[in-house]
Short mmCIF file of C-alpha atoms and ligand atoms in Angstrom, two decimals:
data_model
loop_
_atom_site.label_atom_id
_atom_site.label_comp_id
_atom_site.label_asym_id
_atom_site.label_seq_id
_atom_site.Cartn_x
_atom_site.Cartn_y
_atom_site.Cartn_z
CA MET A 243 -14.46 6.06 -30.73
CA SER A 244 -10.86 7.24 -30.99
CA ALA A 245 -8.06 4.69 -31.27
CA ARG A 246 -6.79 5.81 -27.90
CA ALA A 247 -10.15 5.41 -26.14
CA GLU A 248 -10.57 2.01 -27.75
CA SER A 249 -7.18 0.83 -26.59
CA VAL A 250 -7.89 2.10 -23.05
CA LEU A 251 -11.08 0.08 -22.95
CA ALA A 252 -9.61 -3.10 -24.46
CA PRO A 253 -9.69 -5.76 -21.74
CA LEU A 254 -6.55 -6.83 -19.97
CA ASP A 255 -4.89 -9.80 -21.67
CA VAL A 256 -4.43 -11.88 -18.54
CA ALA A 257 -2.61 -14.73 -20.31
CA ALA A 258 -0.01 -12.23 -21.51
CA VAL A 259 0.20 -10.72 -18.02
CA ARG A 260 0.73 -14.16 -16.44
CA ALA A 261 3.50 -14.93 -18.91
CA GLU A 262 5.39 -11.93 -17.51
CA PHE A 263 5.47 -13.37 -13.98
CA PRO A 264 7.89 -16.33 -13.92
CA LEU A 265 7.05 -17.44 -10.39
CA LEU A 266 3.41 -18.10 -11.31
CA SER A 267 4.38 -21.12 -13.38
CA ARG A 268 5.77 -23.07 -10.43
CA THR A 269 3.95 -25.76 -8.52
CA VAL A 270 3.41 -26.01 -4.77
CA HIS A 271 3.00 -29.45 -3.18
CA GLY A 272 2.72 -30.85 -6.68
CA LYS A 273 -0.20 -28.57 -7.62
CA PRO A 274 -0.18 -25.49 -9.87
CA LEU A 275 0.30 -22.44 -7.69
CA ILE A 276 -2.71 -20.19 -7.11
CA TYR A 277 -1.23 -17.07 -5.55
CA PHE A 278 -3.95 -15.21 -3.65
CA ASP A 279 -1.70 -13.27 -1.28
CA SER A 280 -0.84 -10.18 -3.28
CA ALA A 281 -1.99 -7.80 -0.53
CA ASN A 282 0.87 -9.25 1.49
CA THR A 283 3.35 -8.88 -1.33
CA ALA A 284 2.86 -8.96 -5.09
CA GLN A 285 4.81 -11.19 -7.47
CA LYS A 286 7.35 -9.54 -9.78
CA PRO A 287 7.27 -9.33 -13.57
CA SER A 288 10.38 -10.26 -15.57
CA ALA A 289 10.96 -6.58 -16.35
CA VAL A 290 11.54 -5.88 -12.65
CA ILE A 291 13.71 -8.93 -12.04
CA GLU A 292 15.78 -8.12 -15.13
CA ALA A 293 16.16 -4.44 -14.22
CA VAL A 294 17.58 -5.35 -10.80
CA ASP A 295 19.82 -8.01 -12.37
CA ARG A 296 21.00 -5.62 -15.09
CA PHE A 297 21.76 -2.89 -12.56
CA TYR A 298 24.04 -5.16 -10.53
CA ARG A 299 25.67 -6.54 -13.68
CA THR A 300 26.29 -3.25 -15.44
CA SER A 301 25.83 -0.09 -13.34
CA ASN A 302 26.27 -0.92 -9.67
CA ALA A 303 27.69 2.01 -7.71
CA ASN A 304 26.59 4.23 -4.88
CA VAL A 305 24.38 7.23 -5.59
CA SER A 306 25.05 10.95 -5.30
CA ARG A 307 28.68 10.71 -4.19
CA ALA A 308 30.81 9.41 -7.04
CA VAL A 309 31.92 11.45 -10.04
CA HIS A 310 32.74 8.34 -12.05
CA GLN A 311 30.56 7.00 -14.85
CA LEU A 312 29.04 4.17 -12.82
CA GLY A 313 28.09 6.55 -10.03
CA ALA A 314 26.47 8.86 -12.54
CA GLU A 315 24.52 5.98 -14.09
CA ALA A 316 23.39 4.65 -10.71
CA THR A 317 22.33 8.12 -9.57
CA ALA A 318 20.46 8.78 -12.82
CA ALA A 319 18.59 5.46 -12.58
CA TYR A 320 17.72 5.99 -8.91
CA GLU A 321 16.58 9.57 -9.49
CA GLU A 322 14.58 8.51 -12.54
CA THR A 323 12.41 6.39 -10.26
CA ARG A 324 11.66 9.50 -8.20
CA SER A 325 10.43 11.19 -11.39
CA LYS A 326 8.38 8.13 -12.31
CA LEU A 327 6.81 8.06 -8.84
CA ALA A 328 5.91 11.74 -9.17
CA ARG A 329 4.15 10.98 -12.47
CA PHE A 330 2.55 7.84 -11.03
CA LEU A 331 1.00 9.82 -8.16
CA ASN A 332 0.51 12.97 -10.23
CA ALA A 333 2.60 14.90 -7.72
CA PRO A 334 3.23 18.52 -8.76
CA SER A 335 7.00 18.06 -8.36
CA ARG A 336 9.53 15.25 -8.12
CA ASP A 337 11.04 17.12 -5.14
CA GLU A 338 7.92 16.20 -3.19
CA ILE A 339 8.76 12.49 -3.40
CA VAL A 340 10.79 11.08 -0.50
CA LEU A 341 12.11 7.60 -1.21
CA THR A 342 11.62 5.29 1.77
CA SER A 343 11.89 1.60 2.57
CA GLY A 344 8.11 1.31 2.39
CA THR A 345 4.92 2.65 3.85
CA THR A 346 5.98 1.89 7.40
CA GLN A 347 9.02 4.14 7.14
CA ALA A 348 6.99 6.80 5.34
CA ILE A 349 4.38 6.93 8.11
CA ASN A 350 7.06 6.98 10.80
CA LEU A 351 8.75 9.87 9.02
CA VAL A 352 5.50 11.85 9.19
CA ALA A 353 4.98 10.81 12.82
CA TYR A 354 8.43 11.87 14.03
CA SER A 355 9.28 14.72 11.72
CA PHE A 356 5.87 16.33 11.18
CA ALA A 357 3.59 15.31 14.06
CA LEU A 358 5.96 15.05 17.04
CA PRO A 359 7.19 18.67 16.99
CA ARG A 360 3.63 19.96 16.61
CA LEU A 361 1.90 17.95 19.32
CA ALA A 362 1.18 19.28 22.81
CA PRO A 363 -0.80 17.71 25.68
CA GLY A 364 -4.49 17.65 24.81
CA ASP A 365 -3.91 17.70 21.04
CA GLU A 366 -5.37 14.89 18.98
CA ILE A 367 -4.63 12.72 15.98
CA VAL A 368 -7.60 11.08 14.24
CA THR A 369 -7.42 7.68 12.61
CA THR A 370 -9.96 4.95 11.80
CA MET A 371 -10.96 1.52 13.03
CA MET A 372 -9.75 -0.19 9.84
CA GLU A 373 -6.07 0.76 9.96
CA HIS A 374 -3.02 -1.46 9.64
CA HIS A 375 -0.76 -1.35 12.71
CA ALA A 376 1.64 0.74 10.60
CA ASN A 377 -0.97 3.52 10.65
CA ILE A 378 -1.74 3.14 14.36
CA VAL A 379 1.41 2.41 16.34
CA PRO A 380 3.55 5.36 15.12
CA TRP A 381 0.74 7.73 16.19
CA GLN A 382 0.46 6.02 19.56
CA LEU A 383 4.20 6.41 20.06
CA VAL A 384 4.20 10.14 19.34
CA CYS A 385 1.03 10.62 21.41
CA GLU A 386 2.71 8.92 24.38
CA ARG A 387 5.72 11.21 24.05
CA THR A 388 3.64 14.39 23.90
CA GLY A 389 0.48 13.81 25.90
CA ALA A 390 -1.64 13.95 22.75
CA LYS A 391 -4.54 11.52 22.19
CA LEU A 392 -5.38 9.18 19.34
CA LYS A 393 -9.07 9.29 18.36
CA VAL A 394 -10.64 6.56 16.27
CA ALA A 395 -13.38 7.05 13.70
CA PRO A 396 -15.79 4.10 13.68
CA ILE A 397 -16.90 1.84 10.84
CA ASN A 398 -20.09 -0.11 10.26
CA GLU A 399 -20.65 -3.87 10.00
CA ARG A 400 -20.11 -3.77 6.23
CA GLY A 401 -16.67 -2.33 6.86
CA GLU A 402 -17.39 1.21 5.65
CA LEU A 403 -15.98 4.26 7.39
CA LEU A 404 -18.70 6.37 9.03
CA VAL A 405 -17.76 9.61 7.35
CA ASP A 406 -20.05 11.77 9.53
CA ARG A 407 -18.44 10.39 12.66
CA PHE A 408 -14.98 10.97 11.18
CA VAL A 409 -15.90 14.59 10.45
CA GLU A 410 -17.30 15.07 13.99
CA LEU A 411 -13.88 14.12 15.35
CA LEU A 412 -12.15 16.87 13.34
CA THR A 413 -12.15 19.45 16.15
CA PRO A 414 -9.65 22.30 16.58
CA LYS A 415 -7.60 19.99 18.84
CA VAL A 416 -6.74 17.76 15.88
CA LYS A 417 -3.26 18.24 14.43
CA LEU A 418 -3.38 15.41 11.88
CA ALA A 419 -5.76 12.80 10.47
CA ALA A 420 -4.41 9.50 9.15
CA VAL A 421 -6.56 7.19 7.04
CA THR A 422 -5.96 4.21 4.81
CA HIS A 423 -7.06 4.56 1.17
CA VAL A 424 -7.83 0.83 0.89
CA SER A 425 -8.16 -1.54 3.85
CA ASN A 426 -5.76 -4.48 3.71
CA VAL A 427 -8.35 -6.67 5.48
CA LEU A 428 -11.73 -5.50 4.19
CA GLY A 429 -10.78 -4.21 0.76
CA THR A 430 -12.87 -1.09 1.49
CA ILE A 431 -11.95 1.91 -0.66
CA ASN A 432 -12.29 5.01 1.49
CA PRO A 433 -13.63 8.28 0.02
CA ILE A 434 -10.32 10.11 0.43
CA ALA A 435 -11.24 13.17 -1.66
CA GLU A 436 -14.30 13.73 0.52
CA LEU A 437 -12.33 13.24 3.76
CA ALA A 438 -9.61 15.58 2.48
CA ARG A 439 -12.19 18.29 1.74
CA HIS A 440 -13.50 18.12 5.30
CA ALA A 441 -10.00 18.10 6.78
CA ARG A 442 -8.77 20.95 4.58
CA ARG A 443 -11.75 23.14 5.47
CA ARG A 444 -10.66 22.82 9.10
CA GLY A 445 -6.95 23.27 8.38
CA ILE A 446 -6.13 19.69 9.39
CA PRO A 447 -3.48 17.86 7.35
CA LEU A 448 -4.56 14.46 6.03
CA MET A 449 -2.10 11.57 5.78
CA VAL A 450 -3.17 8.70 3.52
CA ASP A 451 -1.80 5.16 3.75
CA GLY A 452 -1.89 4.20 0.08
CA SER A 453 -0.04 0.90 0.28
CA GLN A 454 -3.07 -1.16 -0.70
CA ALA A 455 -4.52 1.41 -3.08
CA ALA A 456 -1.61 2.07 -5.40
CA PRO A 457 -1.59 -1.53 -6.77
CA HIS A 458 -5.28 -1.34 -7.65
CA LEU A 459 -6.45 2.20 -8.37
CA PRO A 460 -5.22 5.18 -10.33
CA VAL A 461 -3.91 7.56 -7.65
CA ASP A 462 -3.82 11.32 -8.20
CA VAL A 463 -2.70 13.12 -5.05
CA GLN A 464 -3.75 16.50 -6.44
CA ALA A 465 -7.26 15.30 -7.19
CA LEU A 466 -7.46 13.57 -3.80
CA GLY A 467 -6.46 16.80 -2.05
CA CYS A 468 -4.62 15.08 0.79
CA ASP A 469 -1.33 16.31 2.28
CA PHE A 470 0.70 13.10 2.62
CA TYR A 471 0.44 9.86 0.63
CA ALA A 472 2.52 6.76 1.44
CA ILE A 473 3.11 3.76 -0.81
CA THR A 474 5.02 0.50 -0.69
CA GLY A 475 6.96 -0.77 -3.73
CA HIS A 476 6.70 -4.49 -3.05
CA LYS A 477 2.91 -4.53 -3.26
CA LEU A 478 3.22 -2.65 -6.53
CA PHE A 479 5.16 -5.43 -8.31
CA GLY A 480 8.48 -3.86 -7.26
CA PRO A 481 11.25 -5.08 -4.96
CA THR A 482 10.93 -5.24 -1.18
CA GLY A 483 12.50 -2.41 0.80
CA THR A 484 11.21 0.31 -1.52
CA GLY A 485 8.45 2.85 -1.12
CA ALA A 486 7.73 6.54 -1.06
CA LEU A 487 6.17 9.37 0.80
CA TRP A 488 4.58 12.18 -1.17
CA ALA A 489 4.02 15.39 0.78
CA ARG A 490 3.30 18.96 -0.23
CA ARG A 491 6.45 20.98 -0.83
CA GLU A 492 5.63 23.59 1.84
CA ILE A 493 5.08 20.85 4.41
CA LEU A 494 8.34 19.04 3.60
CA ARG A 495 10.22 22.34 3.69
CA ASP A 496 9.23 22.83 7.35
CA MET A 497 9.97 19.26 8.47
CA PRO A 498 13.23 18.62 10.35
CA PRO A 499 15.26 15.52 9.45
CA PHE A 500 14.23 12.20 11.00
CA PHE A 501 17.39 10.14 10.38
CA GLY A 502 20.79 11.81 10.33
CA GLY A 503 23.81 10.70 8.34
CA GLY A 504 25.40 10.96 4.94
CA GLU A 505 23.51 12.21 1.88
CA MET A 506 21.11 14.43 3.83
CA ILE A 507 23.40 17.32 4.77
CA ARG A 508 24.61 20.53 3.18
CA GLU A 509 27.56 21.03 5.51
CA VAL A 510 28.71 19.32 8.69
CA SER A 511 30.96 20.69 11.39
CA PHE A 512 31.13 20.04 15.13
CA GLU A 513 29.71 23.49 15.66
CA GLY A 514 26.57 22.59 13.73
CA THR A 515 25.19 20.93 10.64
CA THR A 516 23.02 22.34 7.91
CA PHE A 517 20.71 20.08 5.99
CA ALA A 518 19.96 19.41 2.36
CA ASP A 519 16.65 20.53 0.91
CA PRO A 520 13.79 18.04 0.71
CA PRO A 521 13.55 15.32 -0.40
CA HIS A 522 17.23 14.45 0.22
CA ARG A 523 17.03 15.81 3.76
CA PHE A 524 14.99 12.71 4.59
CA GLU A 525 17.16 10.14 2.81
CA ALA A 526 20.17 9.56 5.06
CA GLY A 527 22.54 6.74 4.17
CA THR A 528 22.82 4.42 1.20
CA PRO A 529 19.37 3.55 -0.09
CA ASN A 530 18.11 0.38 -1.75
CA ILE A 531 19.42 1.56 -5.12
CA ALA A 532 18.84 -1.65 -7.07
CA GLY A 533 15.41 -1.90 -5.47
CA PHE A 534 14.45 1.54 -6.72
CA VAL A 535 15.72 0.71 -10.19
CA GLY A 536 13.40 -2.31 -10.02
CA LEU A 537 10.56 -0.14 -8.77
CA GLY A 538 11.04 2.13 -11.78
CA ALA A 539 10.60 -0.91 -14.02
CA ALA A 540 7.50 -1.91 -12.04
CA LEU A 541 5.96 1.53 -12.57
CA ASP A 542 6.70 1.32 -16.30
CA TYR A 543 5.07 -2.09 -16.36
CA VAL A 544 1.94 -0.83 -14.60
CA GLU A 545 1.75 2.16 -16.94
CA SER A 546 2.11 -0.13 -19.96
CA LEU A 547 -0.91 -2.14 -18.82
CA GLY A 548 -2.93 0.95 -17.92
CA ARG A 549 -4.30 1.42 -14.45
CA GLU A 550 -7.91 1.88 -15.59
CA ARG A 551 -7.67 -1.37 -17.51
CA MET A 552 -6.16 -3.17 -14.52
CA ALA A 553 -8.87 -1.81 -12.22
CA ALA A 554 -11.62 -2.86 -14.64
CA TYR A 555 -10.23 -6.40 -14.83
CA GLU A 556 -9.88 -6.66 -11.07
CA HIS A 557 -13.40 -5.33 -10.53
CA GLU A 558 -14.77 -8.12 -12.68
CA LEU A 559 -12.60 -10.71 -10.88
CA LEU A 560 -13.74 -9.40 -7.49
CA GLY A 561 -17.39 -9.78 -8.49
CA HIS A 562 -16.81 -13.35 -9.62
CA ALA A 563 -14.83 -14.32 -6.50
CA THR A 564 -17.30 -12.67 -4.12
CA ALA A 565 -20.30 -14.42 -5.67
CA ALA A 566 -18.50 -17.77 -5.68
CA LEU A 567 -17.41 -17.46 -2.05
CA LYS A 568 -20.89 -16.40 -0.94
CA ALA A 569 -22.26 -19.66 -2.33
CA VAL A 570 -20.02 -21.73 -0.01
CA PRO A 571 -22.14 -23.02 2.91
CA GLY A 572 -21.25 -21.44 6.27
CA LEU A 573 -18.92 -18.86 4.72
CA ARG A 574 -19.06 -15.29 6.01
CA ILE A 575 -17.34 -12.45 4.18
CA ILE A 576 -15.86 -9.78 6.48
CA GLY A 577 -16.00 -6.51 4.59
CA GLU A 578 -18.89 -5.89 2.21
CA ALA A 579 -18.50 -2.24 1.34
CA PRO A 580 -19.87 -1.37 -2.11
CA HIS A 581 -16.51 0.10 -3.17
CA LYS A 582 -13.83 -2.51 -2.73
CA ALA A 583 -10.48 -3.59 -4.08
CA THR A 584 -9.70 -7.28 -4.70
CA VAL A 585 -9.20 -8.17 -1.03
CA ILE A 586 -11.67 -10.66 0.44
CA SER A 587 -11.57 -11.69 4.08
CA PHE A 588 -13.75 -14.55 5.19
CA LEU A 589 -14.46 -17.18 7.81
CA ILE A 590 -16.12 -20.57 7.53
CA GLU A 591 -18.29 -21.68 10.40
CA GLY A 592 -16.64 -24.42 12.43
CA VAL A 593 -13.30 -24.11 10.61
CA HIS A 594 -10.18 -22.55 12.10
CA GLY A 595 -8.59 -20.08 9.68
CA HIS A 596 -5.07 -21.48 10.07
CA ASP A 597 -6.32 -25.02 9.38
CA LEU A 598 -8.09 -23.80 6.27
CA ALA A 599 -5.05 -21.86 5.03
CA THR A 600 -2.73 -24.81 5.73
CA LEU A 601 -4.92 -27.28 3.87
CA LEU A 602 -5.42 -24.84 1.01
CA ASP A 603 -1.64 -24.55 0.78
CA HIS A 604 -1.53 -28.29 0.20
CA GLU A 605 -3.94 -27.67 -2.68
CA GLY A 606 -1.46 -25.15 -4.10
CA VAL A 607 -3.49 -22.13 -2.95
CA ALA A 608 -1.61 -19.37 -1.09
CA VAL A 609 -3.94 -17.33 1.12
CA ARG A 610 -3.12 -15.55 4.35
CA SER A 611 -4.76 -16.32 7.65
CA GLY A 612 -4.31 -14.22 10.76
CA HIS A 613 -5.00 -10.77 12.12
CA HIS A 614 -3.35 -9.05 9.12
CA CYS A 615 -1.68 -6.49 11.43
CA ALA A 616 -5.10 -5.08 12.29
CA HIS A 617 -5.89 -6.17 15.89
CA PRO A 618 -8.42 -3.37 16.54
CA LEU A 619 -10.35 -4.30 13.39
CA MET A 620 -10.43 -7.98 14.41
CA ALA A 621 -11.75 -6.90 17.82
CA PHE A 622 -14.47 -4.81 16.13
CA PHE A 623 -15.67 -7.86 14.18
CA GLY A 624 -15.26 -10.06 17.26
CA VAL A 625 -12.92 -12.52 15.52
CA PRO A 626 -9.31 -13.43 16.31
CA ALA A 627 -8.37 -13.83 12.66
CA THR A 628 -9.71 -14.11 9.13
CA VAL A 629 -8.64 -15.93 6.01
CA ARG A 630 -7.78 -13.43 3.30
CA ALA A 631 -7.72 -14.01 -0.42
CA SER A 632 -6.14 -11.02 -2.15
CA LEU A 633 -6.15 -11.09 -5.93
CA SER A 634 -4.21 -9.22 -8.55
CA ILE A 635 -4.04 -8.64 -12.27
CA TYR A 636 -2.37 -12.02 -12.86
CA ASN A 637 -5.17 -14.04 -11.27
CA THR A 638 -7.97 -15.58 -13.31
CA ARG A 639 -11.59 -16.69 -13.01
CA GLU A 640 -10.38 -20.28 -13.48
CA GLU A 641 -8.12 -19.91 -10.45
CA VAL A 642 -11.06 -18.60 -8.46
CA ASP A 643 -13.10 -21.66 -9.51
CA ARG A 644 -10.27 -24.02 -8.52
CA PHE A 645 -9.95 -22.18 -5.22
CA ILE A 646 -13.65 -22.72 -4.50
CA GLU A 647 -13.32 -26.43 -5.39
CA ALA A 648 -10.34 -26.65 -3.02
CA ILE A 649 -12.36 -24.95 -0.26
CA ASP A 650 -15.14 -27.51 -0.80
CA ARG A 651 -12.69 -30.40 -0.48
CA VAL A 652 -11.11 -28.89 2.62
CA ARG A 653 -14.49 -28.15 4.20
CA LYS A 654 -15.46 -31.79 3.88
CA LEU A 655 -12.33 -32.70 5.84
CA LEU A 656 -12.78 -30.07 8.54
CA VAL A 657 -16.51 -29.54 9.13
N1 LIG B 856 -0.49 -0.22 5.51
C1 LIG B 856 -1.23 -1.19 4.97
C2 LIG B 856 -2.68 -0.94 4.70
C3 LIG B 856 -0.62 -2.40 4.63
O1 LIG B 856 -1.36 -3.38 4.09
C4 LIG B 856 0.76 -2.59 4.87
C5 LIG B 856 1.45 -3.88 4.51
N2 LIG B 856 0.77 -5.03 4.87
C6 LIG B 856 1.48 -1.53 5.43
C7 LIG B 856 0.82 -0.36 5.73
C8 LIG B 856 2.95 -1.64 5.71
O2 LIG B 856 3.67 -1.74 4.55
P1 LIG B 856 5.24 -2.06 4.58
O3 LIG B 856 5.42 -3.15 5.60
O4 LIG B 856 5.53 -2.50 3.21
O5 LIG B 856 5.92 -0.83 4.99
#
């Protein structure tokens, strides 16, 4: 085996990873913190915190408008993150990366700038039953404005997309399909490359919500064959208020601006304004510069660990956590697809999710309880809410075991 292959396969050193995340060493209610809410937002490694701190201490200036040294440094650092994102997603060009405040803004950009001008009454957009509201509501809004309809591809009880039914919906009326790569509730990993092949064959652009995939899986937009891919920086160990939309160059070229303002124009007069080329056409106003500097550090950090290695570690952790949870009496896991990321939703018979999450918090365990911005999915499973444990590279088997012990203690109080 080559040295490189060996190093790729070497397991993740989780103790070293944990040491990079200062927040993980704190206590909550006098107990060591067990942070199982990374699907909500991930914790930040020192490299990210320090990059943001260093930027404000040494290079703070606005981007793209100053000729002075600080402006040049700030612009270079900000633009470097665009290049890193292009490499991270294997985009063919850095000009195909639009920097956004997160996935929500990225999806809205596609809704208003791509979909809205193309939709007519009777047209359709296809999405799935397992989407986050961010990948539902923008489509509903543009459908309402145009008389188009939103069609929903069903899932089964295990939380898998019914691919045949998705494909059946791809009729000539469909102007766009929008699917999550990984469900934030079920953990299901959707077969995006397969869906993209079906969509492409019919000339239908495919938008992928990658906010829950990018922190867990290697993402290669060229291999996936989709047309749009949205990510969120804060779930990827970067600062809040950062994210990106990747879209094919020829698609971006034909999209009108969504927000107007500074930074996105070529020339402005009261007779008319001409716009900058993509991606700057879509980046009006002062962006979250320090945030993107931090996101660049987060991408470096992820690359230094190796995404295959991270995924292998998480896969093992998911297996351990799933088996341990299944052994808890009365516990039902919502989402049992064979291909999953480290997101586990569950319910315990006779126990209200909020009560469980509140008592677990007193044990130092941070899990989320609620509808997870996925009302239609909750309705499909006939539940108002679930408890969700979402794990990351800094979590351990020992934490999972302590979590299960905490659930046992809490169950005795509640059942
Ligand atoms: N899509 C999915 C699947 C998500 O989990 C989230 C965040 N919970 C979003 C979209 C929205 O991301 P953001 O709020 O960071 O824009």
